[in-house]
Coordinates of C-alpha atoms and ligand atoms in Angstrom, one line a residue:
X12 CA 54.6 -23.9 44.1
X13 CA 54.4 -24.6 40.4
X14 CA 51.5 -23.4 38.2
X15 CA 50.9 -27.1 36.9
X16 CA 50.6 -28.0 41.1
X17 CA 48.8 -25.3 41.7
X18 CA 45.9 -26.0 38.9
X19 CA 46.0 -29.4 40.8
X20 CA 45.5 -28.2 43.9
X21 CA 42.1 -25.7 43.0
X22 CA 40.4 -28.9 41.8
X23 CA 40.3 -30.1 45.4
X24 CA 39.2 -26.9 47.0
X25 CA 35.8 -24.9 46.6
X26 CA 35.9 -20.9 47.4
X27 CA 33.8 -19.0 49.2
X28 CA 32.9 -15.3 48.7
X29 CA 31.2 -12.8 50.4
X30 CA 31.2 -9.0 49.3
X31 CA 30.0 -6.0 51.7
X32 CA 29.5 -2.9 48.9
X33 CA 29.3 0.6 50.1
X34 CA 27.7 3.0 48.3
X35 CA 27.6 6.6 48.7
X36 CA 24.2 7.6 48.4
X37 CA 24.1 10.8 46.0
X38 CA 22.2 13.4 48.1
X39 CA 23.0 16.9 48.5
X40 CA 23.8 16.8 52.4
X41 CA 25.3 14.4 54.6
X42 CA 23.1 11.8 56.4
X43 CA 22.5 13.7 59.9
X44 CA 23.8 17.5 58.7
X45 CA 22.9 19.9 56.7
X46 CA 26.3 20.0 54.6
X47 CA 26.4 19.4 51.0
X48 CA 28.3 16.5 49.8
X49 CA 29.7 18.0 47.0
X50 CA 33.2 16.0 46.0
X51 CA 36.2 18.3 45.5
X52 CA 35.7 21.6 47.0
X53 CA 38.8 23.1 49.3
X54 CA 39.2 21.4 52.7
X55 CA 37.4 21.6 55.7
X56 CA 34.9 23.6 54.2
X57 CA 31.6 21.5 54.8
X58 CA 31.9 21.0 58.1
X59 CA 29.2 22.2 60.3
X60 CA 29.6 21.8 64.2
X61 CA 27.4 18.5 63.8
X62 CA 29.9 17.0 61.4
X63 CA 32.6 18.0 63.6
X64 CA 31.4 15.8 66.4
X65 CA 31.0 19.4 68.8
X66 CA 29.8 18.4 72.1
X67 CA 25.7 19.4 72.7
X68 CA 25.2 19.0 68.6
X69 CA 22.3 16.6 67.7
X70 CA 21.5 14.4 64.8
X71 CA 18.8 14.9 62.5
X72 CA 18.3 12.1 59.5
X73 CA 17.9 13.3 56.1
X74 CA 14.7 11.8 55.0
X75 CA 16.3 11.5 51.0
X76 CA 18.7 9.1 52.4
X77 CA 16.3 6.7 53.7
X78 CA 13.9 7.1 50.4
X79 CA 17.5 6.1 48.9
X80 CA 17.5 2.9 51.1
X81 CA 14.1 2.0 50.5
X82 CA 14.9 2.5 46.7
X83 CA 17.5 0.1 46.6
X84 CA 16.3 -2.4 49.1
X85 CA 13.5 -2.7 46.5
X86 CA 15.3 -3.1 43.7
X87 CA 17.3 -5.8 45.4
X88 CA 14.4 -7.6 46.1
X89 CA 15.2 -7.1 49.5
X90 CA 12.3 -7.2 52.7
X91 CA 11.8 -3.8 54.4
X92 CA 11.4 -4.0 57.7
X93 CA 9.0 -1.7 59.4
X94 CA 11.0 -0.6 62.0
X95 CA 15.1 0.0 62.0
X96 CA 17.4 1.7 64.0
X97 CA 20.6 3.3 64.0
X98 CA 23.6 2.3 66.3
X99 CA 26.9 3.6 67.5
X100 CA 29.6 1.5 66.5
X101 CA 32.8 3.0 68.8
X102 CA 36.4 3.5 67.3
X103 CA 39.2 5.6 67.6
X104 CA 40.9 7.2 64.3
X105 CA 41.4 10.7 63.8
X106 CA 39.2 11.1 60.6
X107 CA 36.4 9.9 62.9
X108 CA 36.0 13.2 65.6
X109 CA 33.1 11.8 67.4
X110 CA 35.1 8.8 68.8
X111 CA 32.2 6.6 67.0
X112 CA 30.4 6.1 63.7
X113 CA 26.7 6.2 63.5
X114 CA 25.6 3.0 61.4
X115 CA 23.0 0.7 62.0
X116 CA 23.7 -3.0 63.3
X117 CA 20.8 -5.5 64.2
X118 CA 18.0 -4.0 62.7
X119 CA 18.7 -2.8 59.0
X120 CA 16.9 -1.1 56.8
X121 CA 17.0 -3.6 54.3
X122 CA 17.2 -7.6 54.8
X123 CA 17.2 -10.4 52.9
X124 CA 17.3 -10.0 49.2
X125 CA 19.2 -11.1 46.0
X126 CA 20.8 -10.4 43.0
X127 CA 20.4 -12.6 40.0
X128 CA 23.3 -13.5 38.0
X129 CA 22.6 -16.1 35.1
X130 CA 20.0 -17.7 36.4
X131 CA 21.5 -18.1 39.9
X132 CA 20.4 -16.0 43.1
X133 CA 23.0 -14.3 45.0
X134 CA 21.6 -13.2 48.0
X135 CA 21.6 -10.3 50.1
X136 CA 21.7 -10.9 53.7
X137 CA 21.3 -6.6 55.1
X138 CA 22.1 -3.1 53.8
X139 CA 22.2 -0.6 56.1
X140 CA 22.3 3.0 56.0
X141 CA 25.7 4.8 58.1
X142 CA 27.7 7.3 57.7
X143 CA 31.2 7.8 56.2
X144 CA 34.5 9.2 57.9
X145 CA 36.7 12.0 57.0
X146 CA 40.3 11.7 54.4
X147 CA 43.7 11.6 56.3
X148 CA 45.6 13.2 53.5
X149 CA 49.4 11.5 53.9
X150 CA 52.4 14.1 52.8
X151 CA 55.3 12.1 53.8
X152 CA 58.8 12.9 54.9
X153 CA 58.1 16.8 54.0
X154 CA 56.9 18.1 57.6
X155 CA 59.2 19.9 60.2
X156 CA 62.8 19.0 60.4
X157 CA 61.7 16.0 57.4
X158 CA 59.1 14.5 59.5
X159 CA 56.0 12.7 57.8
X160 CA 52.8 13.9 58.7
X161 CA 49.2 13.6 58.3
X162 CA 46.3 16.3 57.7
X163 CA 43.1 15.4 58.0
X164 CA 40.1 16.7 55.9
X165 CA 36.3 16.5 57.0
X166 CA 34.5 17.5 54.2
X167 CA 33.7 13.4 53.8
X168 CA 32.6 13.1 57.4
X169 CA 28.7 12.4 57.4
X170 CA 28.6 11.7 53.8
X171 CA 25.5 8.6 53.8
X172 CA 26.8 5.6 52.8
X173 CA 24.5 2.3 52.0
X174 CA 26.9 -1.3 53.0
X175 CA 25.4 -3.9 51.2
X176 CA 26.3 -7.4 52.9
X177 CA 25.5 -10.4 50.8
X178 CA 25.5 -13.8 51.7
X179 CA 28.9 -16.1 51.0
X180 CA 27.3 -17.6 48.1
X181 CA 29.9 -16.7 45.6
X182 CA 32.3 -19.7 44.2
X183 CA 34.4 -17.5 41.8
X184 CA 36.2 -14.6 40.8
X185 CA 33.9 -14.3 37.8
X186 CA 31.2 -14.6 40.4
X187 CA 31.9 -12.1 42.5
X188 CA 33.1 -9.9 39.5
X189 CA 29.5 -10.1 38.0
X190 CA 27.9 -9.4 40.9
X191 CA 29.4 -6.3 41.7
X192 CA 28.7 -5.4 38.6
X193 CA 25.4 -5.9 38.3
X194 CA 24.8 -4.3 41.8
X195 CA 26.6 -1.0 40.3
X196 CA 24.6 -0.8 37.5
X197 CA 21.6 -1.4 39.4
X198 CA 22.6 1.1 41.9
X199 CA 23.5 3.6 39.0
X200 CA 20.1 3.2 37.2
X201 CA 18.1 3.6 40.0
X202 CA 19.8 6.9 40.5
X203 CA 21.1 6.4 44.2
X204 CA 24.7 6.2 43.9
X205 CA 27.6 6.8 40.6
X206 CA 29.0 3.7 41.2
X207 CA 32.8 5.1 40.3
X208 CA 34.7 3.1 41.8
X209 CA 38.3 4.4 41.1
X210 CA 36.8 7.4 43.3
X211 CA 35.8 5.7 45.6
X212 CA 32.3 6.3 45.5
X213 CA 31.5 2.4 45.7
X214 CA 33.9 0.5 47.4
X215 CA 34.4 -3.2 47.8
X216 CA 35.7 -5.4 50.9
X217 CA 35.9 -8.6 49.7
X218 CA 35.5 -12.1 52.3
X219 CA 37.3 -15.1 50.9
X220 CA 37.9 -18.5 52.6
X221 CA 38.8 -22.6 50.8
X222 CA 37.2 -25.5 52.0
X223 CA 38.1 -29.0 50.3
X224 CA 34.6 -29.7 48.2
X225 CA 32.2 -31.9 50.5
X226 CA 33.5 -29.9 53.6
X227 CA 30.1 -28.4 55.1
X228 CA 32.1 -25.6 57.8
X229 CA 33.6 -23.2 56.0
X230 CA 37.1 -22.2 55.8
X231 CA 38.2 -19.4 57.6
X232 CA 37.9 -16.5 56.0
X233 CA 40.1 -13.5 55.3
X234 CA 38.9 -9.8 54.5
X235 CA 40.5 -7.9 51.3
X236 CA 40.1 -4.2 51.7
X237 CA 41.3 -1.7 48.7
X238 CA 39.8 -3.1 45.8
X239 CA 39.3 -0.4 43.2
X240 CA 38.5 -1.4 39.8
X241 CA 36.6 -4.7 38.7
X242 CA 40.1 -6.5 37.9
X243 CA 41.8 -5.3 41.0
X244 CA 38.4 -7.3 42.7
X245 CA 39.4 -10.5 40.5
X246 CA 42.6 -10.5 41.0
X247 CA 42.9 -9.7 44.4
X248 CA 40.4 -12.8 44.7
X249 CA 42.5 -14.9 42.7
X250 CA 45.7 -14.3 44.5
X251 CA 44.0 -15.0 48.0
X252 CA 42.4 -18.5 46.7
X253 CA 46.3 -19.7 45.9
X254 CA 47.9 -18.1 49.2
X255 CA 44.9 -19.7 51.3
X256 CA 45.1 -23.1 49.3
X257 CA 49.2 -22.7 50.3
X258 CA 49.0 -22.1 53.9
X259 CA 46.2 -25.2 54.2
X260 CA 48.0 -27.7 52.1
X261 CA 51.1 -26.7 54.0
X262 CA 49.3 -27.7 57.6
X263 CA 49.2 -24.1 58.4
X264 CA 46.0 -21.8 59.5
X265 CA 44.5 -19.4 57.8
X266 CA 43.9 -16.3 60.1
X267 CA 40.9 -14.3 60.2
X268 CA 42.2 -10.9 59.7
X269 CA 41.9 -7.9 57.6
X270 CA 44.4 -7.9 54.3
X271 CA 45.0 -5.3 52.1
X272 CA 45.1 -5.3 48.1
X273 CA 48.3 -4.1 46.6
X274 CA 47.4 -3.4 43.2
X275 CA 51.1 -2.8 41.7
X276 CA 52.7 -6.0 43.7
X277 CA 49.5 -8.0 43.0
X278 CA 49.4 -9.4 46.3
X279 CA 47.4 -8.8 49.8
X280 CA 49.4 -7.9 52.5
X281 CA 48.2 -8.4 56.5
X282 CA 46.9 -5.3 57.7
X283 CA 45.3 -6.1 61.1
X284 CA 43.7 -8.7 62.6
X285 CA 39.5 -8.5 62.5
X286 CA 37.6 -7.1 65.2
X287 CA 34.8 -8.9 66.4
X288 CA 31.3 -7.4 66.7
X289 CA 32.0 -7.4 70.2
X290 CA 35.2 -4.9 69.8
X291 CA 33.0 -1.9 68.9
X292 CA 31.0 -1.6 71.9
X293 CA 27.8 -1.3 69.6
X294 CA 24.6 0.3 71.6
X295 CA 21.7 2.3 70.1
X296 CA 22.1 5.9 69.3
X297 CA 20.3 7.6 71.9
X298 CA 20.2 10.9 69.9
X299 CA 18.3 9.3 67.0
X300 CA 14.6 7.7 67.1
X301 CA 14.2 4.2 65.5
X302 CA 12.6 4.4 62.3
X303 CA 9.1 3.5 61.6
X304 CA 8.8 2.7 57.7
X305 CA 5.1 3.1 57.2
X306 CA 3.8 0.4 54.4
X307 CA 2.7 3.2 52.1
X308 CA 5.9 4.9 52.3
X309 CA 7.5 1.9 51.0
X310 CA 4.9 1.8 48.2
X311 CA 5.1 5.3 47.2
X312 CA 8.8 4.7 46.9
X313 CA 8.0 1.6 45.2
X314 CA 5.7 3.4 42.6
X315 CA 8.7 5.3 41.5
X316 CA 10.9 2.3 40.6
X317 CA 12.8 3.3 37.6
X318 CA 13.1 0.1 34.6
X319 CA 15.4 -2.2 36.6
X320 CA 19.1 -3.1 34.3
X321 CA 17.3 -6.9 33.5
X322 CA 14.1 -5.6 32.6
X323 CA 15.8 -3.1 30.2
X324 CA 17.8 -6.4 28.9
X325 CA 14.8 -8.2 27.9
X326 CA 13.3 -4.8 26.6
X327 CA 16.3 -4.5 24.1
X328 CA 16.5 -8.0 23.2
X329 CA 12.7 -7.4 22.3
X330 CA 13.7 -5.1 19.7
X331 CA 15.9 -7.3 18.2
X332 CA 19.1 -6.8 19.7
X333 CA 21.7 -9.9 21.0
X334 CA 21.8 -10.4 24.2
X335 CA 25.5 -9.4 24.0
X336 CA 24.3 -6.6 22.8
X337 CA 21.7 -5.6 25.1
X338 CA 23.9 -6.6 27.8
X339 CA 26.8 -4.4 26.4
X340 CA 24.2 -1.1 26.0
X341 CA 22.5 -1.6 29.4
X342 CA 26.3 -1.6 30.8
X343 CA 26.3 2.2 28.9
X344 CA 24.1 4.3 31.1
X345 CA 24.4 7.4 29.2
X346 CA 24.7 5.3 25.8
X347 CA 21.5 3.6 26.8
X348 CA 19.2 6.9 27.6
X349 CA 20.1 8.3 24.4
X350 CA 19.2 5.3 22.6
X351 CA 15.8 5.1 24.3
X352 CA 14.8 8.6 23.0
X353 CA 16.3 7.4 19.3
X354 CA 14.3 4.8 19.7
X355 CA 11.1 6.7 21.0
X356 CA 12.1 9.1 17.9
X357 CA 10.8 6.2 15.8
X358 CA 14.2 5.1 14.1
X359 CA 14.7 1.3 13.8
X360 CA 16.5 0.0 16.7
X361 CA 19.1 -2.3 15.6
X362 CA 20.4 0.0 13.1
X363 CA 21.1 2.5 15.5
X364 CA 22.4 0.5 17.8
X365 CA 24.8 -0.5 14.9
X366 CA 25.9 3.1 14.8
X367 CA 26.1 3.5 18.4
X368 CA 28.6 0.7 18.8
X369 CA 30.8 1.1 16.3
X370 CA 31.1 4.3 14.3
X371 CA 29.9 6.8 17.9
X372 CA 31.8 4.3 20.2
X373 CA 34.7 4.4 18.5
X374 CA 34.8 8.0 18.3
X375 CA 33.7 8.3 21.9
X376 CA 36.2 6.4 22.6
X377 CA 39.3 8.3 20.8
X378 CA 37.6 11.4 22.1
X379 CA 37.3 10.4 25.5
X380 CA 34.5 12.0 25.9
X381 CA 30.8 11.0 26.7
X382 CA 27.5 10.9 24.3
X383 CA 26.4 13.7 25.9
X384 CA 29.2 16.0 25.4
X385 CA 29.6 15.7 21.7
X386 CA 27.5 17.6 19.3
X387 CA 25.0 14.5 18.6
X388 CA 21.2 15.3 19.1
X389 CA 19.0 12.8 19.4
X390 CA 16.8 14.5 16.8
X391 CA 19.2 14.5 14.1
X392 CA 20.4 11.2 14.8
X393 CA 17.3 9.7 14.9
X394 CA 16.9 11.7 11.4
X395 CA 20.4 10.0 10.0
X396 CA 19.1 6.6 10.5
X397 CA 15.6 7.0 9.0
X398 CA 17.8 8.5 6.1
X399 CA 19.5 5.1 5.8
X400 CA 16.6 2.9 6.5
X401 CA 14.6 4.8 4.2
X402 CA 17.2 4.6 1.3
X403 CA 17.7 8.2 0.9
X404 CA 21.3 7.5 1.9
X405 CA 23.6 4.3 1.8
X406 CA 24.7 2.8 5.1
X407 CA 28.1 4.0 4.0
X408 CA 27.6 7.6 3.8
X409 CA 25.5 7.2 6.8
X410 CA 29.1 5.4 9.1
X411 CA 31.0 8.9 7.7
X412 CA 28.0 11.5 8.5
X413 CA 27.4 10.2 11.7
X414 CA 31.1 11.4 12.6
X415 CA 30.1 15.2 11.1
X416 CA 27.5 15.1 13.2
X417 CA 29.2 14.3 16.5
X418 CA 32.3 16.8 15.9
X419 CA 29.6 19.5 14.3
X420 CA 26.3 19.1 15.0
X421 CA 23.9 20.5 12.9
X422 CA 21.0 18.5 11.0
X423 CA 21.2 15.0 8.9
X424 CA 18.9 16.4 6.4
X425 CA 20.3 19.1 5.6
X426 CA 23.9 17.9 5.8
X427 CA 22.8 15.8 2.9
X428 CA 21.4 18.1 0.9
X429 CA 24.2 20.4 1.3
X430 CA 26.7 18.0 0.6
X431 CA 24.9 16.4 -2.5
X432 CA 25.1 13.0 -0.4
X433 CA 21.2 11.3 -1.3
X434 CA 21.2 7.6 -3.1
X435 CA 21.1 7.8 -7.1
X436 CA 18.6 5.6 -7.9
X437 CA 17.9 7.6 -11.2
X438 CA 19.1 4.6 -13.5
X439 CA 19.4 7.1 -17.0
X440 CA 22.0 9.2 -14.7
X441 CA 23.8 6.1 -13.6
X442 CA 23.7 4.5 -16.7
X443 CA 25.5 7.1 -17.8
X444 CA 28.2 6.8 -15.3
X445 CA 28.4 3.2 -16.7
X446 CA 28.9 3.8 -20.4
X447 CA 31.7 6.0 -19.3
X448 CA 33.2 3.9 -16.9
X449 CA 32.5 0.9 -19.7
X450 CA 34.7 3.1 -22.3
X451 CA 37.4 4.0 -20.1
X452 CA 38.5 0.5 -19.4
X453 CA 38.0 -1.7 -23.0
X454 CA 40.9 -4.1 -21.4
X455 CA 39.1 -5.0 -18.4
X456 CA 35.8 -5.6 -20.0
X457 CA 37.5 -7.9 -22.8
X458 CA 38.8 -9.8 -20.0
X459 CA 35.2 -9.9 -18.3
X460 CA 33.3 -11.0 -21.2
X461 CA 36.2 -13.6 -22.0
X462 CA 34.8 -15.5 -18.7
X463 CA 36.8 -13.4 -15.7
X464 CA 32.8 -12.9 -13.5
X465 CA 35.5 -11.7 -10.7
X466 CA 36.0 -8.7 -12.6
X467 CA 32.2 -7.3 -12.0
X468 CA 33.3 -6.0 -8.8
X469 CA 36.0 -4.0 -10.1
X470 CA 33.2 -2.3 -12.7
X471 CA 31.0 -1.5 -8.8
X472 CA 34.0 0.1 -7.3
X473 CA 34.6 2.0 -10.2
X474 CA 31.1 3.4 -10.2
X475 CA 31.0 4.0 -6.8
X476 CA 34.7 5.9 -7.3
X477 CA 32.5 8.5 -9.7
X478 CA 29.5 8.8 -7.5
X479 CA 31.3 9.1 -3.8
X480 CA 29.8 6.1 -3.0
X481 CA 25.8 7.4 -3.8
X482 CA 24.8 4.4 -6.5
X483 CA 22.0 2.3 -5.3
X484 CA 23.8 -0.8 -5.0
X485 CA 20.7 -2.9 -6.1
X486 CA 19.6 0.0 -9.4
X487 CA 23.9 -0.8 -10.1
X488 CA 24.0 -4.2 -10.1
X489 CA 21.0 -4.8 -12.3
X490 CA 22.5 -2.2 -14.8
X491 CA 25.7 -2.9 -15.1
X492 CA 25.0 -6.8 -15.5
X493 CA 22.8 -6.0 -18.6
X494 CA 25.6 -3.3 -19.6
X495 CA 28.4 -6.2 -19.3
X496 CA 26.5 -8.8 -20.6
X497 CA 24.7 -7.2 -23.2
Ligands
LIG514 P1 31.7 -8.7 59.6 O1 30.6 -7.7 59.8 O2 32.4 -8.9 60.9 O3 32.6 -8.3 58.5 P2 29.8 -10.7 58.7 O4 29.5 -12.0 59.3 O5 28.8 -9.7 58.6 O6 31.1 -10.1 59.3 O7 30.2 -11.1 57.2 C1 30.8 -10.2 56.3 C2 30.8 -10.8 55.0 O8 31.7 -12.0 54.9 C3 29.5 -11.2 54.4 O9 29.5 -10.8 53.0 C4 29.5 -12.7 54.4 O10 28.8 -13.3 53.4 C5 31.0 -13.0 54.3 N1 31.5 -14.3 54.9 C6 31.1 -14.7 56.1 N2 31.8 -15.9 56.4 C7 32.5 -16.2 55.3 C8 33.4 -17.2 54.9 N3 33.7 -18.3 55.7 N4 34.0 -17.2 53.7 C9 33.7 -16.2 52.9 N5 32.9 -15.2 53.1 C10 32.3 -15.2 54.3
LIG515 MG1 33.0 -6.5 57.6

C-alpha cells in the first residue's frame, strides 16, 4: 500500500491503546523470600528453597513491597482498597518452578486511578503486586553434538513486580509514548522502581486495536510484547495501526493474539494466540492471607509522599524557568536533586539552570557520565554562580570554570583568585588597556571616527583579547565610547 493511501486511510480509523507496565519494585528481597534482588550476581545464587518452588516451603510477603504499592497507588491517584488478595495464576515454563505465578487478579491492591497528560486523564484501571519468573539464557547451536540449548537462571524468580493496567484511553503513539513516560518518572521519583527500561526493569506490553471513528465496539485488539525503549514503544505502535488498518480494509480479521516487537525488522511478528482469563486456572493462594490495608497505614504511607514530577513542574516554572525547561529538568532525576540543593544554596535559579543545560550537560554528555560522578559539589557550584550574579566574574569565564570544576573539583573562589579570573571594573586600569589598544591600531580608529560605528566592536574584542575576557562589559563600553569619540 502506498504511503499517500495509507495517510488516507488513518483519517478514517481511530486507535485504541491500552498499556499494562510492570515495574520491579526496588527492595532488597524478593516478594515472598528472603533473597536479595540484587541484579547481576553469578547464577543461581539467590535462590532459597522458597524461590525454588521446594515442596512444604511457604510464602511469607515482604511488607516493603506492599508500602511500595501503597506508594504508588497514591501517587497515581489510584483508590486503595481495604482488603486485596493474592492469586495463583497456573502456567507451565521452565523459568517458572512452581508450575504457577503468585499475582493477584480480582482484588488489587490498587484500582482506579489516572495519570494526567496535558490536561487529559489517562486512567488506571488496577496495579497489582506479583511476582516475576526466572531468565532462560539461550546459547544456540553450541551444546552436545551442535545442539541448541537452554539454561535457566533463578536469581529473577520472586523478584516483586507492580503491573500497572490502564484503561484503553490512549488515541496515539505520542499518547501512549507520554504516558509511559510520565508513569516512569513518577515511579522513579517516588523511589519504587529505576524505571530502565533497556534492562528490563520496566517493561511495556502494549494493546492496540482500529475502529472506523463513530464505531462505539472496539476493534479487536492485538498485544505487542518486547518493547524496550520509548521509540521501540512508538514505533512498534505505529507499525501495528497500518498492519491492522491493512487486514480490515482488505475484509480480513484482526486476531486477538500475542505479537512480538522486532526492533531491527521494525515489524511485530505473531507469537501466540492470547489466553483467556479462563486458561490460567486462577484461584486464591491458599498459603497467603488476604491483605487487610488498615486506613492509617495508607495514611502513614501517604504522609511520606515525596514532591510528585507535576508538582516539581510548577515548582520550577515558579522560579522562573520555561515550561520546556522545567519539563526537561524534572525528566533529569539526578540533574534535578542537585539543582534543588543549588537552589536551597541560595544561587539564582535560572542562571544555574543555564549552566546545568548547556555548559554541565554538554560535558555530561561527552563524558557519559552522571552529575554525581564528576567532581561538581554543589557548594562550589552554588559559589560559581553567585560569582557571576554578583559580578565578581563575567558569564563567560563562568561557561569555562564551570568545566574546571567538573574535571577538578576544588572551590570557585579560590579557582578565581588563583587564576587572576575576577571582573575589572577598576576604569584607570582599563583605561589604560584602552590607550594602548587605541595606539596600536591608528588605521582602524581613523576609519572609526571617519563614520565606520561597526568598528566599535572590533575596539571590545580587542580589549577583551588583553584582559582574557575580565573587562566589565558595561565600565568598557562607556569608556571606550568617550575614548573613541573624544
Ligand atoms: P488481559 O489481562 O487479558 O491482557 P485486560 O482486559 O486486562 O486483558 O486488558 C489489558 C489491556 O488491554 C488494558 O490496558 C486495556 O486497557 C487494554 N485493552 C482492552 N481492550 C482493548 C482494545 N480493544 N483495544 C486496545 N486496548 C485494549
Ligand atoms: Mg495482558
Amino acid at each position: 500500500m502506498s504511503m499517500a493511501t495509507m495517510e488516507e486511510l488513518r483519517k478514517k480509523y481511530e486507535v485504541v491503546i491500552g498499556l499494562e507496565v510492570h515495574a520491579q519494585l526496588k527492595t532488597k528481597s524478593k516478594i515472598f523470600a528472603c533473597d536479595s534482588t540484587e541484579f547481576g550476581n553469578e547464577q543461581n545464587t539467590q535462590v532459597s528453597p522458597v524461590t525454588l518452588g521446594m515442596p512444604g516451603v511457604l510464602p511469607v510477603l515482604n511488607k516493603e513491597c506492599v508500602n511500595m504499592g501503597i506508594l504508588t497507588g497514591l501517587a497515581l491517584n489510584c483508590a486503595i482498597p481495604r482488603f486485596c488478595k493474592f492469586d495463583r495464576k497456573q502456567y507451565f515454563y521452565p523459568d517458572l518452578p512452581k508450575g504457577y505465578q503468585i499475582s493477584q487478579y480480582d482484588q488489587p491492591i490498587c484500582i482506579n486511578g489516572y495519570i494526567e497528560i496535558e490536561g487529559k486523564k489517562i486512567g488506571i484501571t488496577r496495579a497489582h503486586l506479583e511476582e516475576d519468573a526466572g531468565k532462560l539464557v539461550h546459547m544456540g547451536a553450541s551444546g552436545i553434538a551442535g545442539s541448541s540449548y537452554s539454561l535457566v537462571d533463578l536469581n529473577r524468580a520472586g523478584t516483586p513486580l507492580l503491573e500497572i493496567v490502564s484503561e484503553p484511553d490512549m488515541r496515539s503513539s505520542e499518547e501512549a509514548r507520554a504516558y509511559m513516560e510520565e508513569l516512569r518518572t513518577t515511579l522513579r521519583y517516588i523511589g519504587v522502581c529505576d524505571g530502565n527500561l533497556e534492562e528490563g526493569s520496566m517493561r511495556c506490553d502494549a494493546n492496540i486495536s482500529v475502529r472506523p471513528f463513530g464505531q462505539k465496539e472496539f476493534g479487536t485488539r492485538a498485544e505487542i510484547k518486547n518493547v524496550n525503549s520509548f521509540r521501540a514503544l512508538q514505533r512498534a505502535i505505529e507499525y501495528e495501526i497500518d498492519r491492522q488498518i491493512d487486514l480490515v480494509e482488505a475484509g480480513e480479521e484482526v486476531v486477538q493474539e500475542t505479537r512480538l516487537w522486532d526492533d531491527n525488522q521494525g515489524i511485530t511478528k505473531s507469537m501466540r494466540g492470547k489466553e483467556d482469563a479462563h486458561d490460567y486456572r486462577y484461584f486464591p493462594d491458599p498459603d497467603l492471607m488476604p491483605l487487610e490495608i488498615s486506613r492509617e497505614w495508607v495514611e502513614e504511607i501517604a504522609a511520606k509522599m515525596p514532591e510528585l514530577p507535576n508538582a516539581r513542574r510548577q515548582r520550577y516554572i515558579s522560579y522562573g524557568l520555561t515550561p520546556y525547561d522545567a519539563n526537561v529538568l524534572v525528566e533529569q532525576m539526578e540533574i534535578a536533586f542537585f539543582y534543588d540543593k543549588v537552589v536551597e544554596l541560595g544561587a539564582d535559579a535560572k542562571i544555574a539552570n543555564n549552566f546545568l543545560m548547556k555548559e554541565i550537560a554538554a560535558y555530561l554528555k561527552e563524558e557519559k557520565v552522571s552529575i554525581d560522578e564528576t567532581k561538581l559539589s554543589v557548594e562550589s557550584f552554588a559559589e560559581l554562580i553567585k560569582l557571576v550574579t554578583s559580578g565578581s566574574i563575567s558569564n563567560n569565564i563562568g561557561k569555562q570554570l564551570v568545566v574546571t570544576l567538573l574535571k577538578e573539583g576544588g572551590s570557585a573562589k579560590e579557582l578565581v583568585e588563583k587564576q587572576g579570573l575576577s571582573v575589572i571594573s577598576d576604569e584607570s586600569a582599563l583605561i589604560d588597556i584602552i590607550n594602548k589598544v587605541i595606539e596600536n591600531n591608528p588605521s582602524q580608529v581613523e576609519l572609526y571616527r571617519g563614520g565606520r560605528d561597526k568598528l566599535f566592536g572590533f575596539f571590545v574584542g580587542q580589549v577583551m583579547k588583553e584582559t582574557q575576557g575580565r573587562a566589565n562589559p558595561q565600565t568598557l563600553n562607556k569608556l571606550l565610547k568617550s575614548a573613541l569619540d573624544g
